[in-house]
């Protein structure tokens, strides 16, 4: 099983001179990130559609084995009745993201903290998520942010469909740590500005052990340092990669 570690996006001005070398060409930042991380979560797709050529160019910029997760459009998930999102889901999935080819990792479906669990509506929504697109297998990760999802019925829905529940390391959102798919997906949101590596050594050791355990249990693992002290997130990802010797 494989372990992929990265951050959200690759364009962030405070990373210039901290993660990216001084005067590194901005147009080559993804190339650099691809050499020093093993995954990136694409967040721009949450706000709007991208061009098929953009996905193809991103795939070409990173080495073999690198993975992009793709954050689903907010128009799919930020709605009163999730089951009514078929058209938005189709638009999102047909924008060209399969041009990532074998660099495509999981699709991240993020729900607002105000979204509460309605079993029937949520089940109908999950049934709209296909197992493949353009002949390319899809994996789906579900990031819920409301305590009402601490419900065995939600866990069962995810497990029945081989969809991962995102493990949130957060002071703000609940952590539902259940094995429901053949991969695991963690979003680590507690990086600190006063720690050079964002997470201290004990926390990095903890997540390294978790990643190894997921892989040893037969699951691919995806871990992304998101939010928190964002300027520290690339350093946190590199420190975790170093601990895993990958």
XYZ file of C-alpha atoms in Angstrom:
246
model
C 0.000 0.000 0.000
C 1.143 3.575 -0.661
C 1.322 6.639 1.580
C 0.899 10.113 0.089
C 1.612 13.289 2.046
C 1.157 16.886 1.036
C -0.582 20.220 1.465
C -3.530 22.131 0.059
C -2.658 23.834 -3.208
C 0.768 25.024 -4.275
C 0.335 28.772 -4.884
C 0.732 30.739 -1.665
C 2.870 33.871 -1.425
C 4.299 33.222 2.098
C 5.767 29.928 0.810
C 8.049 31.919 -1.507
C 11.364 32.043 0.303
C 10.238 29.595 3.001
C 9.262 26.493 1.006
C 10.177 27.631 -2.494
C 13.749 28.898 -2.892
C 14.201 32.654 -3.270
C 13.571 33.831 -6.840
C 12.209 30.418 -7.860
C 10.026 30.966 -10.976
C 6.373 31.073 -9.964
C 5.338 29.102 -13.041
C 7.544 26.228 -11.850
C 6.272 26.064 -8.278
C 4.244 22.918 -8.939
C 7.320 21.240 -10.416
C 9.216 22.031 -7.207
C 6.359 20.883 -4.979
C 6.159 17.659 -6.948
C 9.813 16.942 -6.176
C 9.483 17.587 -2.421
C 5.995 16.325 -1.580
C 4.104 13.216 -2.638
C 0.587 14.669 -2.940
C -1.351 17.912 -3.246
C -4.993 18.611 -2.549
C -6.401 20.764 -5.361
C -8.724 23.293 -3.699
C -9.506 25.628 -6.612
C -12.045 23.148 -7.936
C -14.168 23.852 -4.857
C -14.772 27.405 -6.057
C -15.045 26.931 -9.814
C -14.424 24.692 -12.807
C -10.961 24.321 -14.305
C -9.941 23.725 -17.907
C -9.164 20.161 -19.050
C -5.786 21.423 -20.272
C -4.973 22.632 -16.765
C -5.433 19.151 -15.306
C -3.276 17.682 -18.060
C -0.535 20.248 -17.435
C -0.605 19.627 -13.689
C -0.253 15.887 -14.250
C 2.734 16.465 -16.534
C 4.480 18.663 -13.952
C 4.803 15.998 -11.246
C 6.695 12.686 -11.133
C 5.338 9.160 -11.359
C 3.622 8.087 -8.154
C 2.541 11.604 -7.192
C -1.161 12.025 -6.426
C -3.616 14.904 -6.582
C -6.781 14.783 -4.558
C -9.494 17.022 -5.994
C -11.900 18.982 -3.812
C -15.434 18.761 -5.144
C -17.387 21.868 -6.083
C -19.234 23.631 -3.281
C -22.307 23.606 -5.509
C -22.454 19.841 -5.029
C -22.327 19.823 -1.242
C -23.554 23.219 0.019
C -27.260 22.662 -0.541
C -30.332 21.984 1.552
C -31.212 18.752 -0.267
C -28.056 16.889 -1.223
C -29.989 14.433 -3.379
C -30.869 17.289 -5.737
C -27.225 17.836 -6.688
C -27.006 15.439 -9.648
C -26.448 18.158 -12.246
C -23.738 19.863 -10.178
C -21.983 16.541 -9.567
C -22.014 15.750 -13.276
C -20.632 19.193 -14.142
C -17.852 18.781 -11.606
C -16.867 15.285 -12.740
C -16.920 16.148 -16.460
C -14.782 19.310 -16.302
C -11.677 17.323 -17.249
C -10.260 16.115 -13.939
C -9.690 12.648 -15.424
C -6.941 14.273 -17.511
C -4.889 13.785 -14.345
C -4.761 10.099 -15.300
C -2.846 7.940 -12.852
C -2.015 11.065 -10.812
C -5.668 11.289 -9.721
C -6.169 10.455 -6.062
C -9.422 10.669 -4.088
C -12.222 13.169 -4.641
C -12.826 15.168 -1.446
C -16.476 15.971 -0.709
C -16.541 18.591 2.050
C -19.755 19.526 3.865
C -20.373 22.709 5.823
C -20.352 22.590 9.609
C -24.023 23.539 9.577
C -24.939 20.462 7.498
C -26.597 17.890 9.738
C -26.995 14.193 9.064
C -30.174 13.105 7.307
C -29.744 9.425 6.516
C -32.113 9.187 3.561
C -30.935 12.372 1.863
C -27.269 11.522 2.437
C -27.724 7.988 1.108
C -29.315 9.337 -2.072
C -26.434 11.780 -2.455
C -23.803 9.057 -2.086
C -25.613 7.004 -4.700
C -24.971 9.849 -7.157
C -21.188 9.436 -6.822
C -19.942 7.061 -9.535
C -17.291 4.384 -9.134
C -15.541 5.572 -12.308
C -15.419 8.465 -14.742
C -14.220 8.204 -18.342
C -13.015 4.683 -17.535
C -10.881 5.899 -14.613
C -11.709 4.450 -11.157
C -12.770 7.032 -8.578
C -12.288 7.101 -4.836
C -14.473 9.283 -2.646
C -13.561 10.865 0.716
C -16.293 12.405 2.863
C -15.431 15.337 5.122
C -18.326 16.017 7.483
C -18.110 18.811 10.035
C -21.165 18.401 12.245
C -21.463 16.266 15.377
C -24.709 14.749 14.094
C -22.615 12.542 11.799
C -21.367 10.601 14.822
C -24.002 8.089 13.901
C -23.509 4.373 13.120
C -25.879 4.848 10.179
C -23.445 7.310 8.567
C -20.521 4.954 9.086
C -22.534 2.115 7.554
C -23.424 4.209 4.504
C -19.767 5.016 3.870
C -18.602 1.450 4.456
C -21.234 -0.028 2.139
C -19.922 2.163 -0.675
C -16.177 1.909 0.061
C -15.959 5.638 0.777
C -13.512 7.016 3.330
C -14.577 9.249 6.197
C -11.995 12.003 6.527
C -10.050 11.918 9.792
C -9.938 15.537 10.946
C -7.146 16.647 13.258
C -8.858 19.862 14.254
C -9.815 21.974 17.249
C -12.998 23.005 15.464
C -14.484 19.939 13.775
C -15.320 16.429 15.008
C -12.957 13.541 14.354
C -14.792 10.427 13.172
C -12.073 7.811 12.992
C -13.607 4.775 11.310
C -12.224 2.388 8.701
C -14.818 2.442 5.928
C -12.802 2.089 2.702
C -9.691 0.619 1.133
C -7.917 3.935 1.746
C -7.647 6.475 4.545
C -7.715 10.256 4.255
C -6.583 12.676 6.971
C -6.655 16.471 7.022
C -4.255 17.795 9.644
C -5.251 21.297 10.720
C -3.243 22.029 13.875
C 0.059 23.331 12.518
C 1.595 26.047 14.700
C 3.590 29.083 13.678
C 5.923 28.761 16.677
C 7.055 25.261 15.581
C 9.407 25.217 12.597
C 7.851 22.008 11.300
C 4.289 23.073 12.079
C 3.673 19.942 14.153
C 6.078 19.050 16.963
C 8.066 15.818 16.991
C 5.579 13.895 19.120
C 2.685 14.814 16.825
C 4.691 13.926 13.718
C 5.628 10.585 15.253
C 1.955 9.963 16.004
C 0.838 10.600 12.424
C 3.730 8.619 10.996
C 2.615 5.672 13.099
C -0.983 6.133 11.979
C 0.028 6.220 8.318
C 2.119 3.083 8.708
C -0.731 1.317 10.473
C -3.178 2.218 7.709
C -0.795 0.925 5.068
C -0.016 -2.226 7.050
C -3.748 -2.830 7.290
C -4.072 -2.858 3.514
C -5.170 0.746 2.984
C -3.554 3.477 0.928
C -3.054 6.557 3.080
C -3.461 10.218 2.184
C -2.460 12.887 4.703
C -2.683 16.605 4.014
C -1.565 19.492 6.200
C -4.354 22.027 5.791
C -5.063 25.391 7.450
C -3.577 26.108 10.868
C -0.314 28.006 10.418
C -0.388 27.520 6.649
C 3.122 28.885 6.137
C 4.441 25.884 8.101
C 2.485 23.202 6.268
C 5.080 22.314 3.603
C 7.694 21.868 6.337
C 5.277 19.660 8.265
C 4.618 17.523 5.198
C 8.340 17.170 4.465
C 9.065 16.239 8.072
C 6.411 13.530 7.967
C 7.698 12.234 4.641
C 11.196 12.057 6.143
C 9.893 10.034 9.109
C 8.372 7.517 6.736
C 11.554 7.299 4.682
C 9.683 8.001 1.434
